[in-house]
mmCIF file of the C-alpha atoms, coordinates in Angstrom:
data_MODEL
# 
_entry.id   MODEL 
# 
loop_
_atom_site.group_PDB 
_atom_site.id 
_atom_site.type_symbol 
_atom_site.label_atom_id 
_atom_site.label_alt_id 
_atom_site.label_comp_id 
_atom_site.label_asym_id 
_atom_site.label_entity_id 
_atom_site.label_seq_id 
_atom_site.pdbx_PDB_ins_code 
_atom_site.Cartn_x 
_atom_site.Cartn_y 
_atom_site.Cartn_z 
_atom_site.occupancy 
_atom_site.B_iso_or_equiv 
_atom_site.pdbx_formal_charge 
_atom_site.auth_seq_id 
_atom_site.auth_comp_id 
_atom_site.auth_asym_id 
_atom_site.auth_atom_id 
_atom_site.pdbx_PDB_model_num 
ATOM 1   C CA . MET A 1 1   ? -14.201 -16.054 17.877  1.00 0.00 ? 1   MET A CA 1 
ATOM 2   C CA . LYS A 1 2   ? -11.587 -13.447 17.006  1.00 0.00 ? 2   LYS A CA 1 
ATOM 3   C CA . VAL A 1 3   ? -11.015 -12.987 13.276  1.00 0.00 ? 3   VAL A CA 1 
ATOM 4   C CA . GLN A 1 4   ? -8.137  -11.150 11.664  1.00 0.00 ? 4   GLN A CA 1 
ATOM 5   C CA . ILE A 1 5   ? -7.734  -10.108 8.069   1.00 0.00 ? 5   ILE A CA 1 
ATOM 6   C CA . TRP A 1 6   ? -4.653  -8.965  6.180   1.00 0.00 ? 6   TRP A CA 1 
ATOM 7   C CA . ALA A 1 7   ? -3.530  -8.592  2.573   1.00 0.00 ? 7   ALA A CA 1 
ATOM 8   C CA . ASN A 1 8   ? -0.785  -10.418 0.685   1.00 0.00 ? 8   ASN A CA 1 
ATOM 9   C CA . LEU A 1 9   ? 0.620   -8.647  -2.368  1.00 0.00 ? 9   LEU A CA 1 
ATOM 10  C CA . GLY A 1 10  ? 3.425   -9.534  -4.752  1.00 0.00 ? 10  GLY A CA 1 
ATOM 11  C CA . VAL A 1 11  ? 6.440   -7.300  -5.383  1.00 0.00 ? 11  VAL A CA 1 
ATOM 12  C CA . ALA A 1 12  ? 9.423   -7.508  -7.709  1.00 0.00 ? 12  ALA A CA 1 
ATOM 13  C CA . ASN A 1 13  ? 11.950  -6.132  -5.217  1.00 0.00 ? 13  ASN A CA 1 
ATOM 14  C CA . VAL A 1 14  ? 11.400  -6.601  -1.462  1.00 0.00 ? 14  VAL A CA 1 
ATOM 15  C CA . GLU A 1 15  ? 14.169  -4.173  -0.473  1.00 0.00 ? 15  GLU A CA 1 
ATOM 16  C CA . ARG A 1 16  ? 12.716  -1.426  -2.662  1.00 0.00 ? 16  ARG A CA 1 
ATOM 17  C CA . THR A 1 17  ? 9.309   -2.040  -1.075  1.00 0.00 ? 17  THR A CA 1 
ATOM 18  C CA . LYS A 1 18  ? 10.784  -1.866  2.444   1.00 0.00 ? 18  LYS A CA 1 
ATOM 19  C CA . ALA A 1 19  ? 12.481  1.421   1.592   1.00 0.00 ? 19  ALA A CA 1 
ATOM 20  C CA . PHE A 1 20  ? 9.343   2.921   -0.002  1.00 0.00 ? 20  PHE A CA 1 
ATOM 21  C CA . TYR A 1 21  ? 6.940   2.232   2.869   1.00 0.00 ? 21  TYR A CA 1 
ATOM 22  C CA . THR A 1 22  ? 9.530   3.065   5.510   1.00 0.00 ? 22  THR A CA 1 
ATOM 23  C CA . GLN A 1 23  ? 10.055  6.441   3.825   1.00 0.00 ? 23  GLN A CA 1 
ATOM 24  C CA . LEU A 1 24  ? 6.283   7.013   3.980   1.00 0.00 ? 24  LEU A CA 1 
ATOM 25  C CA . GLY A 1 25  ? 6.406   6.413   7.734   1.00 0.00 ? 25  GLY A CA 1 
ATOM 26  C CA . ILE A 1 26  ? 4.386   3.182   7.723   1.00 0.00 ? 26  ILE A CA 1 
ATOM 27  C CA . THR A 1 27  ? 5.143   0.965   10.744  1.00 0.00 ? 27  THR A CA 1 
ATOM 28  C CA . LYS A 1 28  ? 7.050   -2.244  10.070  1.00 0.00 ? 28  LYS A CA 1 
ATOM 29  C CA . ASN A 1 29  ? 5.388   -5.422  11.282  1.00 0.00 ? 29  ASN A CA 1 
ATOM 30  C CA . ALA A 1 30  ? 8.144   -6.586  13.640  1.00 0.00 ? 30  ALA A CA 1 
ATOM 31  C CA . GLY A 1 31  ? 9.169   -10.200 13.305  1.00 0.00 ? 31  GLY A CA 1 
ATOM 32  C CA . HIS A 1 32  ? 7.665   -10.605 9.856   1.00 0.00 ? 32  HIS A CA 1 
ATOM 33  C CA . GLU A 1 33  ? 10.592  -9.695  7.622   1.00 0.00 ? 33  GLU A CA 1 
ATOM 34  C CA . SER A 1 34  ? 12.895  -11.690 5.406   1.00 0.00 ? 34  SER A CA 1 
ATOM 35  C CA . ASP A 1 35  ? 14.597  -11.511 2.030   1.00 0.00 ? 35  ASP A CA 1 
ATOM 36  C CA . GLU A 1 36  ? 11.272  -12.674 0.566   1.00 0.00 ? 36  GLU A CA 1 
ATOM 37  C CA . LEU A 1 37  ? 8.845   -10.570 2.651   1.00 0.00 ? 37  LEU A CA 1 
ATOM 38  C CA . ALA A 1 38  ? 8.278   -6.993  3.790   1.00 0.00 ? 38  ALA A CA 1 
ATOM 39  C CA . SER A 1 39  ? 5.373   -6.516  6.189   1.00 0.00 ? 39  SER A CA 1 
ATOM 40  C CA . PHE A 1 40  ? 3.775   -3.262  7.345   1.00 0.00 ? 40  PHE A CA 1 
ATOM 41  C CA . ILE A 1 41  ? 0.954   -2.214  9.664   1.00 0.00 ? 41  ILE A CA 1 
ATOM 42  C CA . PHE A 1 42  ? -1.485  0.343   8.244   1.00 0.00 ? 42  PHE A CA 1 
ATOM 43  C CA . GLY A 1 43  ? -3.866  2.433   10.322  1.00 0.00 ? 43  GLY A CA 1 
ATOM 44  C CA . ASP A 1 44  ? -4.970  2.503   13.909  1.00 0.00 ? 44  ASP A CA 1 
ATOM 45  C CA . GLU A 1 45  ? -6.727  -0.865  13.675  1.00 0.00 ? 45  GLU A CA 1 
ATOM 46  C CA . GLY A 1 46  ? -3.511  -2.652  12.709  1.00 0.00 ? 46  GLY A CA 1 
ATOM 47  C CA . PHE A 1 47  ? -4.328  -3.763  9.154   1.00 0.00 ? 47  PHE A CA 1 
ATOM 48  C CA . VAL A 1 48  ? -1.317  -5.718  7.903   1.00 0.00 ? 48  VAL A CA 1 
ATOM 49  C CA . ILE A 1 49  ? -0.116  -5.865  4.332   1.00 0.00 ? 49  ILE A CA 1 
ATOM 50  C CA . HIS A 1 50  ? 2.524   -8.491  3.565   1.00 0.00 ? 50  HIS A CA 1 
ATOM 51  C CA . PHE A 1 51  ? 4.534   -7.745  0.437   1.00 0.00 ? 51  PHE A CA 1 
ATOM 52  C CA . PHE A 1 52  ? 5.941   -11.061 -0.785  1.00 0.00 ? 52  PHE A CA 1 
ATOM 53  C CA . LYS A 1 53  ? 8.497   -11.513 -3.527  1.00 0.00 ? 53  LYS A CA 1 
ATOM 54  C CA . ASP A 1 54  ? 6.403   -12.258 -6.622  1.00 0.00 ? 54  ASP A CA 1 
ATOM 55  C CA . ASP A 1 55  ? 7.579   -15.828 -7.181  1.00 0.00 ? 55  ASP A CA 1 
ATOM 56  C CA . ILE A 1 56  ? 7.047   -16.774 -3.523  1.00 0.00 ? 56  ILE A CA 1 
ATOM 57  C CA . LEU A 1 57  ? 3.446   -15.503 -3.564  1.00 0.00 ? 57  LEU A CA 1 
ATOM 58  C CA . LYS A 1 58  ? 2.727   -17.206 -6.901  1.00 0.00 ? 58  LYS A CA 1 
ATOM 59  C CA . GLU A 1 59  ? 4.054   -20.578 -5.734  1.00 0.00 ? 59  GLU A CA 1 
ATOM 60  C CA . ASN A 1 60  ? 2.946   -20.668 -2.110  1.00 0.00 ? 60  ASN A CA 1 
ATOM 61  C CA . GLY A 1 61  ? -0.101  -18.450 -1.829  1.00 0.00 ? 61  GLY A CA 1 
ATOM 62  C CA . MET A 1 62  ? -1.887  -17.874 -5.098  1.00 0.00 ? 62  MET A CA 1 
ATOM 63  C CA . LYS A 1 63  ? -0.986  -21.111 -6.864  1.00 0.00 ? 63  LYS A CA 1 
ATOM 64  C CA . GLY A 1 64  ? -1.109  -19.164 -10.088 1.00 0.00 ? 64  GLY A CA 1 
ATOM 65  C CA . GLU A 1 65  ? -0.208  -15.963 -11.873 1.00 0.00 ? 65  GLU A CA 1 
ATOM 66  C CA . LEU A 1 66  ? -0.441  -12.525 -10.280 1.00 0.00 ? 66  LEU A CA 1 
ATOM 67  C CA . ALA A 1 67  ? -2.269  -9.623  -11.877 1.00 0.00 ? 67  ALA A CA 1 
ATOM 68  C CA . ASP A 1 68  ? -0.296  -7.553  -14.375 1.00 0.00 ? 68  ASP A CA 1 
ATOM 69  C CA . LEU A 1 69  ? -0.811  -4.140  -12.803 1.00 0.00 ? 69  LEU A CA 1 
ATOM 70  C CA . SER A 1 70  ? 0.417   -2.351  -15.928 1.00 0.00 ? 70  SER A CA 1 
ATOM 71  C CA . LYS A 1 71  ? -2.746  -3.631  -17.653 1.00 0.00 ? 71  LYS A CA 1 
ATOM 72  C CA . GLY A 1 72  ? -5.320  -3.358  -14.885 1.00 0.00 ? 72  GLY A CA 1 
ATOM 73  C CA . ASN A 1 73  ? -6.031  -3.078  -11.182 1.00 0.00 ? 73  ASN A CA 1 
ATOM 74  C CA . GLU A 1 74  ? -6.323  -5.539  -8.328  1.00 0.00 ? 74  GLU A CA 1 
ATOM 75  C CA . VAL A 1 75  ? -7.666  -3.343  -5.499  1.00 0.00 ? 75  VAL A CA 1 
ATOM 76  C CA . ILE A 1 76  ? -7.314  0.169   -4.151  1.00 0.00 ? 76  ILE A CA 1 
ATOM 77  C CA . PHE A 1 77  ? -6.663  0.577   -0.439  1.00 0.00 ? 77  PHE A CA 1 
ATOM 78  C CA . SER A 1 78  ? -8.152  3.713   1.127   1.00 0.00 ? 78  SER A CA 1 
ATOM 79  C CA . ILE A 1 79  ? -6.395  5.586   3.931   1.00 0.00 ? 79  ILE A CA 1 
ATOM 80  C CA . SER A 1 80  ? -8.176  8.313   5.874   1.00 0.00 ? 80  SER A CA 1 
ATOM 81  C CA . ALA A 1 81  ? -6.744  11.760  6.457   1.00 0.00 ? 81  ALA A CA 1 
ATOM 82  C CA . GLU A 1 82  ? -7.889  14.301  9.034   1.00 0.00 ? 82  GLU A CA 1 
ATOM 83  C CA . THR A 1 83  ? -7.042  17.431  7.035   1.00 0.00 ? 83  THR A CA 1 
ATOM 84  C CA . GLU A 1 84  ? -6.453  18.557  3.475   1.00 0.00 ? 84  GLU A CA 1 
ATOM 85  C CA . ALA A 1 85  ? -2.898  19.417  4.504   1.00 0.00 ? 85  ALA A CA 1 
ATOM 86  C CA . GLU A 1 86  ? -2.378  15.781  5.509   1.00 0.00 ? 86  GLU A CA 1 
ATOM 87  C CA . VAL A 1 87  ? -3.517  14.643  2.059   1.00 0.00 ? 87  VAL A CA 1 
ATOM 88  C CA . ASN A 1 88  ? -1.028  17.063  0.488   1.00 0.00 ? 88  ASN A CA 1 
ATOM 89  C CA . GLU A 1 89  ? 1.740   15.744  2.774   1.00 0.00 ? 89  GLU A CA 1 
ATOM 90  C CA . TRP A 1 90  ? 1.018   12.168  1.714   1.00 0.00 ? 90  TRP A CA 1 
ATOM 91  C CA . ALA A 1 91  ? 1.278   13.144  -1.956  1.00 0.00 ? 91  ALA A CA 1 
ATOM 92  C CA . ALA A 1 92  ? 4.619   14.887  -1.376  1.00 0.00 ? 92  ALA A CA 1 
ATOM 93  C CA . LYS A 1 93  ? 6.008   11.915  0.600   1.00 0.00 ? 93  LYS A CA 1 
ATOM 94  C CA . VAL A 1 94  ? 4.902   9.428   -2.050  1.00 0.00 ? 94  VAL A CA 1 
ATOM 95  C CA . ASP A 1 95  ? 6.521   11.494  -4.793  1.00 0.00 ? 95  ASP A CA 1 
ATOM 96  C CA . ALA A 1 96  ? 9.776   11.826  -2.820  1.00 0.00 ? 96  ALA A CA 1 
ATOM 97  C CA . ALA A 1 97  ? 9.828   8.083   -2.076  1.00 0.00 ? 97  ALA A CA 1 
ATOM 98  C CA . GLY A 1 98  ? 9.504   7.124   -5.752  1.00 0.00 ? 98  GLY A CA 1 
ATOM 99  C CA . GLY A 1 99  ? 5.803   6.347   -5.967  1.00 0.00 ? 99  GLY A CA 1 
ATOM 100 C CA . ASN A 1 100 ? 3.418   7.607   -8.638  1.00 0.00 ? 100 ASN A CA 1 
ATOM 101 C CA . VAL A 1 101 ? 0.785   10.167  -7.606  1.00 0.00 ? 101 VAL A CA 1 
ATOM 102 C CA . PHE A 1 102 ? -1.522  9.442   -10.528 1.00 0.00 ? 102 PHE A CA 1 
ATOM 103 C CA . ASP A 1 103 ? -4.395  11.538  -9.139  1.00 0.00 ? 103 ASP A CA 1 
ATOM 104 C CA . PRO A 1 104 ? -3.017  14.677  -7.419  1.00 0.00 ? 104 PRO A CA 1 
ATOM 105 C CA . PRO A 1 105 ? -4.729  16.201  -4.367  1.00 0.00 ? 105 PRO A CA 1 
ATOM 106 C CA . ARG A 1 106 ? -8.088  17.716  -5.249  1.00 0.00 ? 106 ARG A CA 1 
ATOM 107 C CA . ALA A 1 107 ? -11.673 18.167  -4.076  1.00 0.00 ? 107 ALA A CA 1 
ATOM 108 C CA . PHE A 1 108 ? -14.315 15.785  -5.467  1.00 0.00 ? 108 PHE A CA 1 
ATOM 109 C CA . GLN A 1 109 ? -17.697 14.333  -4.425  1.00 0.00 ? 109 GLN A CA 1 
ATOM 110 C CA . GLY A 1 110 ? -17.609 15.833  -0.925  1.00 0.00 ? 110 GLY A CA 1 
ATOM 111 C CA . MET A 1 111 ? -14.059 14.688  -0.283  1.00 0.00 ? 111 MET A CA 1 
ATOM 112 C CA . TYR A 1 112 ? -10.510 15.925  -0.683  1.00 0.00 ? 112 TYR A CA 1 
ATOM 113 C CA . GLY A 1 113 ? -7.985  13.332  -1.679  1.00 0.00 ? 113 GLY A CA 1 
ATOM 114 C CA . CYS A 1 114 ? -5.312  11.935  -3.920  1.00 0.00 ? 114 CYS A CA 1 
ATOM 115 C CA . ALA A 1 115 ? -4.368  8.539   -5.272  1.00 0.00 ? 115 ALA A CA 1 
ATOM 116 C CA . PHE A 1 116 ? -1.006  6.890   -5.785  1.00 0.00 ? 116 PHE A CA 1 
ATOM 117 C CA . SER A 1 117 ? 0.668   3.648   -6.705  1.00 0.00 ? 117 SER A CA 1 
ATOM 118 C CA . ASP A 1 118 ? 3.742   2.155   -5.108  1.00 0.00 ? 118 ASP A CA 1 
ATOM 119 C CA . PRO A 1 119 ? 6.756   1.101   -7.228  1.00 0.00 ? 119 PRO A CA 1 
ATOM 120 C CA . ASP A 1 120 ? 5.010   -2.205  -8.057  1.00 0.00 ? 120 ASP A CA 1 
ATOM 121 C CA . GLY A 1 121 ? 1.713   -0.602  -9.070  1.00 0.00 ? 121 GLY A CA 1 
ATOM 122 C CA . HIS A 1 122 ? -0.351  -1.338  -5.925  1.00 0.00 ? 122 HIS A CA 1 
ATOM 123 C CA . LYS A 1 123 ? -2.862  1.479   -5.535  1.00 0.00 ? 123 LYS A CA 1 
ATOM 124 C CA . PHE A 1 124 ? -3.875  3.568   -2.547  1.00 0.00 ? 124 PHE A CA 1 
ATOM 125 C CA . ASN A 1 125 ? -5.969  6.654   -2.085  1.00 0.00 ? 125 ASN A CA 1 
ATOM 126 C CA . ILE A 1 126 ? -5.847  9.151   0.757   1.00 0.00 ? 126 ILE A CA 1 
ATOM 127 C CA . LEU A 1 127 ? -9.241  10.632  1.600   1.00 0.00 ? 127 LEU A CA 1 
ATOM 128 C CA . LYS A 1 128 ? -10.393 13.475  3.815   1.00 0.00 ? 128 LYS A CA 1 
ATOM 129 C CA . TRP A 1 129 ? -14.185 13.536  4.076   1.00 0.00 ? 129 TRP A CA 1 
ATOM 130 C CA . LYS A 1 130 ? -15.555 17.094  3.968   1.00 0.00 ? 130 LYS A CA 1 
# 
């Protein structure tokens, strides 16, 4: 049996989300786009994150309220980097695209990394293992 897994997240503005992740160089998930959905493929294994307009995800997926990311966290997605320079590049791209680098590139616990949130508050970290 082949099993796939992907994430569904809510966003306030689908067009802003499309622009943000496109500017970061993330691959669009062809055929999975609409006014209510932006979909991107992360990493070499093809992990998909669908970014649904908030009200669509609440009504059709979650059947309830979404997390208020200004008050807490839902999950942090980790993305690997091969070099410290790559981590620094991610931070610069995120900043230029309008994201929030809330933990700038630095060395810690045998790693080098940074952490950021997208315009809706979804969190990611970029990690280079030492």
